[in-house]
PDB file of C-alpha atoms in Angstrom:
ATOM      1  CA  UNK U   1      19.724  11.655 -46.317  1.00  0.00           C
ATOM      2  CA  UNK U   2      20.431   8.010 -46.890  1.00  0.00           C
ATOM      3  CA  UNK U   3      18.679   5.077 -45.260  1.00  0.00           C
ATOM      4  CA  UNK U   4      18.342   1.327 -45.629  1.00  0.00           C
ATOM      5  CA  UNK U   5      15.442  -1.007 -44.906  1.00  0.00           C
ATOM      6  CA  UNK U   6      15.854  -4.742 -44.639  1.00  0.00           C
ATOM      7  CA  UNK U   7      12.651  -6.694 -45.068  1.00  0.00           C
ATOM      8  CA  UNK U   8      12.422  -9.583 -42.655  1.00  0.00           C
ATOM      9  CA  UNK U   9      14.371  -9.737 -39.426  1.00  0.00           C
ATOM     10  CA  UNK U  10      14.619 -13.499 -39.724  1.00  0.00           C
ATOM     11  CA  UNK U  11      14.764 -15.767 -42.764  1.00  0.00           C
ATOM     12  CA  UNK U  12      14.870 -19.555 -42.604  1.00  0.00           C
ATOM     13  CA  UNK U  13      15.792 -21.784 -45.554  1.00  0.00           C
ATOM     14  CA  UNK U  14      16.637 -25.429 -46.053  1.00  0.00           C
ATOM     15  CA  UNK U  15      20.146 -26.476 -46.972  1.00  0.00           C
ATOM     16  CA  UNK U  16      20.482 -26.344 -50.754  1.00  0.00           C
ATOM     17  CA  UNK U  17      17.619 -23.888 -51.190  1.00  0.00           C
ATOM     18  CA  UNK U  18      17.811 -20.394 -52.631  1.00  0.00           C
ATOM     19  CA  UNK U  19      18.739 -17.616 -50.233  1.00  0.00           C
ATOM     20  CA  UNK U  20      17.089 -14.231 -50.803  1.00  0.00           C
ATOM     21  CA  UNK U  21      17.646 -11.383 -48.354  1.00  0.00           C
ATOM     22  CA  UNK U  22      15.884  -8.131 -49.198  1.00  0.00           C
ATOM     23  CA  UNK U  23      17.257  -4.621 -48.934  1.00  0.00           C
ATOM     24  CA  UNK U  24      15.738  -1.349 -50.088  1.00  0.00           C
ATOM     25  CA  UNK U  25      17.555   1.934 -49.882  1.00  0.00           C
ATOM     26  CA  UNK U  26      16.821   5.622 -49.954  1.00  0.00           C
ATOM     27  CA  UNK U  27      19.440   8.034 -51.217  1.00  0.00           C
ATOM     28  CA  UNK U  28      19.453  11.522 -52.680  1.00  0.00           C
ATOM     29  CA  UNK U  29      22.695  10.793 -54.521  1.00  0.00           C
ATOM     30  CA  UNK U  30      23.903   7.740 -56.471  1.00  0.00           C
ATOM     31  CA  UNK U  31      24.319   5.204 -53.692  1.00  0.00           C
ATOM     32  CA  UNK U  32      27.268   3.130 -52.629  1.00  0.00           C
ATOM     33  CA  UNK U  33      25.755  -0.075 -51.249  1.00  0.00           C
ATOM     34  CA  UNK U  34      27.209  -2.934 -49.229  1.00  0.00           C
ATOM     35  CA  UNK U  35      26.310  -6.279 -47.716  1.00  0.00           C
ATOM     36  CA  UNK U  36      28.121  -7.400 -44.583  1.00  0.00           C
ATOM     37  CA  UNK U  37      27.895 -10.715 -42.730  1.00  0.00           C
ATOM     38  CA  UNK U  38      28.412 -11.226 -39.001  1.00  0.00           C
ATOM     39  CA  UNK U  39      28.988 -14.655 -37.522  1.00  0.00           C
ATOM     40  CA  UNK U  40      28.384 -15.156 -33.793  1.00  0.00           C
ATOM     41  CA  UNK U  41      30.928 -13.476 -31.546  1.00  0.00           C
ATOM     42  CA  UNK U  42      32.730 -11.931 -34.492  1.00  0.00           C
ATOM     43  CA  UNK U  43      33.014  -8.623 -36.284  1.00  0.00           C
ATOM     44  CA  UNK U  44      31.472  -7.852 -39.651  1.00  0.00           C
ATOM     45  CA  UNK U  45      32.914  -9.058 -42.930  1.00  0.00           C
ATOM     46  CA  UNK U  46      32.254  -7.455 -46.300  1.00  0.00           C
ATOM     47  CA  UNK U  47      30.412  -9.790 -48.689  1.00  0.00           C
ATOM     48  CA  UNK U  48      30.146  -7.442 -51.660  1.00  0.00           C
ATOM     49  CA  UNK U  49      29.739  -3.822 -52.655  1.00  0.00           C
ATOM     50  CA  UNK U  50      28.193  -1.746 -55.406  1.00  0.00           C
ATOM     51  CA  UNK U  51      29.662   1.625 -56.287  1.00  0.00           C
ATOM     52  CA  UNK U  52      29.285   2.202 -60.025  1.00  0.00           C
ATOM     53  CA  UNK U  53      29.255   0.116 -63.193  1.00  0.00           C
ATOM     54  CA  UNK U  54      27.862  -3.395 -63.486  1.00  0.00           C
ATOM     55  CA  UNK U  55      24.625  -3.742 -61.556  1.00  0.00           C
ATOM     56  CA  UNK U  56      25.091  -7.441 -60.804  1.00  0.00           C
ATOM     57  CA  UNK U  57      27.774  -7.722 -58.186  1.00  0.00           C
ATOM     58  CA  UNK U  58      29.439 -10.979 -57.192  1.00  0.00           C
ATOM     59  CA  UNK U  59      30.864 -11.407 -53.738  1.00  0.00           C
ATOM     60  CA  UNK U  60      32.525 -13.972 -51.573  1.00  0.00           C
ATOM     61  CA  UNK U  61      31.095 -17.354 -50.561  1.00  0.00           C
ATOM     62  CA  UNK U  62      28.878 -17.560 -53.659  1.00  0.00           C
ATOM     63  CA  UNK U  63      26.726 -14.548 -52.832  1.00  0.00           C
ATOM     64  CA  UNK U  64      25.654 -11.925 -55.330  1.00  0.00           C
ATOM     65  CA  UNK U  65      23.427  -8.874 -55.362  1.00  0.00           C
ATOM     66  CA  UNK U  66      21.735  -6.845 -58.050  1.00  0.00           C
ATOM     67  CA  UNK U  67      21.391  -3.075 -57.922  1.00  0.00           C
ATOM     68  CA  UNK U  68      17.997  -2.018 -59.292  1.00  0.00           C
ATOM     69  CA  UNK U  69      17.674   1.729 -59.385  1.00  0.00           C
ATOM     70  CA  UNK U  70      14.041   1.664 -60.518  1.00  0.00           C
ATOM     71  CA  UNK U  71      13.102  -0.439 -57.489  1.00  0.00           C
ATOM     72  CA  UNK U  72      15.648   1.168 -55.110  1.00  0.00           C
ATOM     73  CA  UNK U  73      16.660  -2.358 -54.168  1.00  0.00           C
ATOM     74  CA  UNK U  74      19.869  -4.263 -53.552  1.00  0.00           C
ATOM     75  CA  UNK U  75      18.754  -7.802 -52.686  1.00  0.00           C
ATOM     76  CA  UNK U  76      21.297 -10.466 -51.734  1.00  0.00           C
ATOM     77  CA  UNK U  77      21.031 -13.960 -53.207  1.00  0.00           C
ATOM     78  CA  UNK U  78      22.800 -17.288 -53.149  1.00  0.00           C
ATOM     79  CA  UNK U  79      21.598 -20.197 -55.304  1.00  0.00           C
ATOM     80  CA  UNK U  80      22.188 -22.934 -52.749  1.00  0.00           C
ATOM     81  CA  UNK U  81      22.345 -22.395 -48.988  1.00  0.00           C
ATOM     82  CA  UNK U  82      24.960 -24.096 -46.871  1.00  0.00           C
ATOM     83  CA  UNK U  83      24.831 -24.654 -43.139  1.00  0.00           C
ATOM     84  CA  UNK U  84      27.839 -22.360 -42.763  1.00  0.00           C
ATOM     85  CA  UNK U  85      25.797 -19.452 -44.194  1.00  0.00           C
ATOM     86  CA  UNK U  86      23.828 -19.154 -40.959  1.00  0.00           C
ATOM     87  CA  UNK U  87      24.645 -15.686 -39.655  1.00  0.00           C
ATOM     88  CA  UNK U  88      23.383 -12.104 -39.367  1.00  0.00           C
ATOM     89  CA  UNK U  89      23.404 -10.117 -42.591  1.00  0.00           C
ATOM     90  CA  UNK U  90      23.474  -6.326 -42.776  1.00  0.00           C
ATOM     91  CA  UNK U  91      22.790  -4.144 -45.782  1.00  0.00           C
ATOM     92  CA  UNK U  92      24.426  -0.706 -45.653  1.00  0.00           C
ATOM     93  CA  UNK U  93      24.590   2.510 -47.629  1.00  0.00           C
ATOM     94  CA  UNK U  94      27.371   5.049 -47.541  1.00  0.00           C
ATOM     95  CA  UNK U  95      26.211   8.320 -46.019  1.00  0.00           C
ATOM     96  CA  UNK U  96      27.671  11.798 -45.666  1.00  0.00           C
ATOM     97  CA  UNK U  97      31.215  12.059 -44.428  1.00  0.00           C
ATOM     98  CA  UNK U  98      31.834   8.415 -45.135  1.00  0.00           C
ATOM     99  CA  UNK U  99      29.398   7.125 -42.533  1.00  0.00           C
ATOM    100  CA  UNK U 100      28.063   3.626 -43.103  1.00  0.00           C
ATOM    101  CA  UNK U 101      24.336   3.478 -42.445  1.00  0.00           C
ATOM    102  CA  UNK U 102      23.234  -0.045 -41.623  1.00  0.00           C
ATOM    103  CA  UNK U 103      19.874  -1.719 -41.926  1.00  0.00           C
ATOM    104  CA  UNK U 104      18.418  -3.534 -38.938  1.00  0.00           C
ATOM    105  CA  UNK U 105      19.849  -6.847 -40.041  1.00  0.00           C
ATOM    106  CA  UNK U 106      18.425 -10.181 -41.146  1.00  0.00           C
ATOM    107  CA  UNK U 107      19.217 -13.367 -39.287  1.00  0.00           C
ATOM    108  CA  UNK U 108      19.580 -16.281 -41.687  1.00  0.00           C
ATOM    109  CA  UNK U 109      18.921 -19.785 -40.376  1.00  0.00           C
ATOM    110  CA  UNK U 110      19.717 -22.858 -42.488  1.00  0.00           C
ATOM    111  CA  UNK U 111      17.887 -26.095 -41.731  1.00  0.00           C
ATOM    112  CA  UNK U 112      19.476 -29.449 -42.555  1.00  0.00           C
TER     113      UNK U 112
ATOM    114  CA  UNK R   1      47.968  -8.766 -43.324  1.00  0.00           C
ATOM    115  CA  UNK R   2      44.259  -7.988 -43.656  1.00  0.00           C
ATOM    116  CA  UNK R   3      43.421  -8.051 -39.979  1.00  0.00           C
ATOM    117  CA  UNK R   4      42.138  -5.524 -37.523  1.00  0.00           C
ATOM    118  CA  UNK R   5      43.201  -6.613 -34.044  1.00  0.00           C
ATOM    119  CA  UNK R   6      41.263  -5.556 -30.980  1.00  0.00           C
ATOM    120  CA  UNK R   7      42.252  -6.041 -27.367  1.00  0.00           C
ATOM    121  CA  UNK R   8      41.021  -7.106 -24.948  1.00  0.00           C
ATOM    122  CA  UNK R   9      38.358  -9.487 -26.267  1.00  0.00           C
ATOM    123  CA  UNK R  10      36.371  -9.258 -23.056  1.00  0.00           C
ATOM    124  CA  UNK R  11      36.304  -6.566 -20.374  1.00  0.00           C
ATOM    125  CA  UNK R  12      34.368  -6.273 -17.154  1.00  0.00           C
ATOM    126  CA  UNK R  13      34.574  -2.944 -15.361  1.00  0.00           C
ATOM    127  CA  UNK R  14      32.901  -1.094 -12.555  1.00  0.00           C
ATOM    128  CA  UNK R  15      31.289   2.288 -12.974  1.00  0.00           C
ATOM    129  CA  UNK R  16      34.232   4.067 -11.337  1.00  0.00           C
ATOM    130  CA  UNK R  17      36.968   2.341 -13.330  1.00  0.00           C
ATOM    131  CA  UNK R  18      39.099   3.727 -16.117  1.00  0.00           C
ATOM    132  CA  UNK R  19      39.977   1.347 -18.927  1.00  0.00           C
ATOM    133  CA  UNK R  20      41.061   1.506 -22.553  1.00  0.00           C
ATOM    134  CA  UNK R  21      40.184  -0.484 -25.654  1.00  0.00           C
ATOM    135  CA  UNK R  22      42.873  -0.882 -28.280  1.00  0.00           C
ATOM    136  CA  UNK R  23      42.714  -1.409 -32.027  1.00  0.00           C
ATOM    137  CA  UNK R  24      45.552  -1.979 -34.470  1.00  0.00           C
ATOM    138  CA  UNK R  25      45.795  -2.432 -38.245  1.00  0.00           C
ATOM    139  CA  UNK R  26      48.763  -2.736 -40.573  1.00  0.00           C
ATOM    140  CA  UNK R  27      47.001  -2.408 -43.906  1.00  0.00           C
ATOM    141  CA  UNK R  28      47.993   1.224 -44.394  1.00  0.00           C
ATOM    142  CA  UNK R  29      44.404   2.341 -44.008  1.00  0.00           C
ATOM    143  CA  UNK R  30      43.955   6.013 -43.185  1.00  0.00           C
ATOM    144  CA  UNK R  31      40.363   5.862 -41.930  1.00  0.00           C
ATOM    145  CA  UNK R  32      39.519   4.201 -38.612  1.00  0.00           C
ATOM    146  CA  UNK R  33      36.215   3.821 -36.842  1.00  0.00           C
ATOM    147  CA  UNK R  34      34.643   2.915 -33.512  1.00  0.00           C
ATOM    148  CA  UNK R  35      31.223   1.282 -33.496  1.00  0.00           C
ATOM    149  CA  UNK R  36      29.006   0.169 -30.619  1.00  0.00           C
ATOM    150  CA  UNK R  37      26.750  -2.843 -31.114  1.00  0.00           C
ATOM    151  CA  UNK R  38      24.010  -4.073 -28.824  1.00  0.00           C
ATOM    152  CA  UNK R  39      22.781  -7.659 -29.112  1.00  0.00           C
ATOM    153  CA  UNK R  40      20.576  -8.296 -32.155  1.00  0.00           C
ATOM    154  CA  UNK R  41      21.078  -4.707 -33.373  1.00  0.00           C
ATOM    155  CA  UNK R  42      23.147  -3.134 -36.146  1.00  0.00           C
ATOM    156  CA  UNK R  43      26.418  -1.384 -35.290  1.00  0.00           C
ATOM    157  CA  UNK R  44      26.076   2.278 -34.324  1.00  0.00           C
ATOM    158  CA  UNK R  45      28.826   4.631 -35.388  1.00  0.00           C
ATOM    159  CA  UNK R  46      30.596   6.443 -32.563  1.00  0.00           C
ATOM    160  CA  UNK R  47      33.731   8.052 -34.033  1.00  0.00           C
ATOM    161  CA  UNK R  48      35.596   8.314 -37.323  1.00  0.00           C
ATOM    162  CA  UNK R  49      39.242   9.255 -37.737  1.00  0.00           C
ATOM    163  CA  UNK R  50      40.615  10.248 -41.112  1.00  0.00           C
ATOM    164  CA  UNK R  51      44.363  10.723 -41.441  1.00  0.00           C
ATOM    165  CA  UNK R  52      44.628  10.614 -37.645  1.00  0.00           C
ATOM    166  CA  UNK R  53      42.214  13.489 -37.177  1.00  0.00           C
ATOM    167  CA  UNK R  54      38.775  13.100 -35.646  1.00  0.00           C
ATOM    168  CA  UNK R  55      36.304  13.727 -38.462  1.00  0.00           C
ATOM    169  CA  UNK R  56      33.031  12.438 -36.992  1.00  0.00           C
ATOM    170  CA  UNK R  57      31.805  12.319 -33.402  1.00  0.00           C
ATOM    171  CA  UNK R  58      28.235  11.044 -33.296  1.00  0.00           C
ATOM    172  CA  UNK R  59      27.389  13.033 -30.154  1.00  0.00           C
ATOM    173  CA  UNK R  60      28.956  10.360 -27.995  1.00  0.00           C
ATOM    174  CA  UNK R  61      29.012  11.071 -24.214  1.00  0.00           C
ATOM    175  CA  UNK R  62      32.327  12.393 -22.915  1.00  0.00           C
ATOM    176  CA  UNK R  63      32.844   9.274 -20.798  1.00  0.00           C
ATOM    177  CA  UNK R  64      34.064   7.791 -24.104  1.00  0.00           C
ATOM    178  CA  UNK R  65      37.281   9.412 -25.312  1.00  0.00           C
ATOM    179  CA  UNK R  66      38.899   8.317 -28.595  1.00  0.00           C
ATOM    180  CA  UNK R  67      42.547   8.686 -29.442  1.00  0.00           C
ATOM    181  CA  UNK R  68      44.519   7.999 -32.603  1.00  0.00           C
ATOM    182  CA  UNK R  69      48.234   8.029 -31.664  1.00  0.00           C
ATOM    183  CA  UNK R  70      49.371   7.083 -35.179  1.00  0.00           C
ATOM    184  CA  UNK R  71      48.015   5.741 -38.444  1.00  0.00           C
ATOM    185  CA  UNK R  72      47.983   2.131 -37.196  1.00  0.00           C
ATOM    186  CA  UNK R  73      46.507   2.537 -33.739  1.00  0.00           C
ATOM    187  CA  UNK R  74      43.157   3.593 -32.376  1.00  0.00           C
ATOM    188  CA  UNK R  75      42.228   3.686 -28.700  1.00  0.00           C
ATOM    189  CA  UNK R  76      38.964   4.210 -26.874  1.00  0.00           C
ATOM    190  CA  UNK R  77      39.364   5.438 -23.305  1.00  0.00           C
ATOM    191  CA  UNK R  78      36.523   4.626 -20.954  1.00  0.00           C
ATOM    192  CA  UNK R  79      35.734   6.401 -17.690  1.00  0.00           C
ATOM    193  CA  UNK R  80      32.725   6.373 -15.377  1.00  0.00           C
ATOM    194  CA  UNK R  81      30.637   4.201 -17.676  1.00  0.00           C
ATOM    195  CA  UNK R  82      27.045   3.227 -17.019  1.00  0.00           C
ATOM    196  CA  UNK R  83      25.554  -0.289 -17.147  1.00  0.00           C
ATOM    197  CA  UNK R  84      23.730   0.663 -20.358  1.00  0.00           C
ATOM    198  CA  UNK R  85      27.132   1.093 -22.015  1.00  0.00           C
ATOM    199  CA  UNK R  86      27.564  -2.669 -21.920  1.00  0.00           C
ATOM    200  CA  UNK R  87      27.886  -3.772 -25.541  1.00  0.00           C
ATOM    201  CA  UNK R  88      30.229  -5.105 -28.201  1.00  0.00           C
ATOM    202  CA  UNK R  89      32.661  -2.397 -29.289  1.00  0.00           C
ATOM    203  CA  UNK R  90      33.913  -2.813 -32.819  1.00  0.00           C
ATOM    204  CA  UNK R  91      36.864  -1.145 -34.461  1.00  0.00           C
ATOM    205  CA  UNK R  92      37.139  -0.915 -38.236  1.00  0.00           C
ATOM    206  CA  UNK R  93      39.475   0.546 -40.826  1.00  0.00           C
ATOM    207  CA  UNK R  94      39.305   1.362 -44.529  1.00  0.00           C
ATOM    208  CA  UNK R  95      41.496   2.732 -47.285  1.00  0.00           C
ATOM    209  CA  UNK R  96      38.775   5.096 -48.475  1.00  0.00           C
ATOM    210  CA  UNK R  97      36.393   6.791 -46.068  1.00  0.00           C
ATOM    211  CA  UNK R  98      33.140   4.821 -45.900  1.00  0.00           C
ATOM    212  CA  UNK R  99      34.135   2.034 -48.269  1.00  0.00           C
ATOM    213  CA  UNK R 100      35.123  -1.583 -47.722  1.00  0.00           C
ATOM    214  CA  UNK R 101      35.525  -1.491 -43.978  1.00  0.00           C
ATOM    215  CA  UNK R 102      37.565  -4.209 -42.296  1.00  0.00           C
ATOM    216  CA  UNK R 103      36.237  -4.976 -38.833  1.00  0.00           C
ATOM    217  CA  UNK R 104      37.946  -6.406 -35.807  1.00  0.00           C
ATOM    218  CA  UNK R 105      36.279  -9.110 -33.719  1.00  0.00           C
ATOM    219  CA  UNK R 106      35.343  -6.599 -31.074  1.00  0.00           C
ATOM    220  CA  UNK R 107      35.607  -6.132 -27.335  1.00  0.00           C
ATOM    221  CA  UNK R 108      32.646  -7.424 -25.340  1.00  0.00           C
ATOM    222  CA  UNK R 109      32.274  -4.898 -22.542  1.00  0.00           C
ATOM    223  CA  UNK R 110      30.259  -5.428 -19.377  1.00  0.00           C
ATOM    224  CA  UNK R 111      29.774  -2.540 -16.951  1.00  0.00           C
ATOM    225  CA  UNK R 112      28.710  -3.545 -13.474  1.00  0.00           C
TER     226      UNK R 112
END
């Protein structure tokens, strides 16, 4: 069975600082991994995905994530935070039957 | 058109009412999903339709009844709901089951 753990329910950074949101996964098969962002009162939007191939994945809005099989991790980073990055971020793994299994989410706050 | 449109955006209903949530996409996606999301929690999968057939029902109570009239439309019929059913209901679609889901903005449901 697949599962996802996000470390830290809340992360606060200063504008211009590095953003690092942590995600570890468990999967009995090669995983398909995703990061989604949810702004207040909106649905989720896909930031990036890893299926196969290159382990460093670039997404929208300057975000990227690196798949590390040895560490079972898929951490999300952005070199320089912007105020507009404040949102809830969900890591997810594809489960059986096409189910998306989400982590508990990390709320990112950006201080001016 | 890369949008998933959900109506209504807000719904207040009594426990004896019957109402329906609607979802529409015109991206040619053949997989459609209903999720339920409580505040500060990740989305929970309710139903998955693949090629207009119900493929996953996550043991959802029968007071929720999904319907997929055609490849572009997905409905969720509600009857005799409980106050604990109050939540944000999200519809999503994807080209491939479990990959790159596009989410609507959701229907915020309050059951009185």
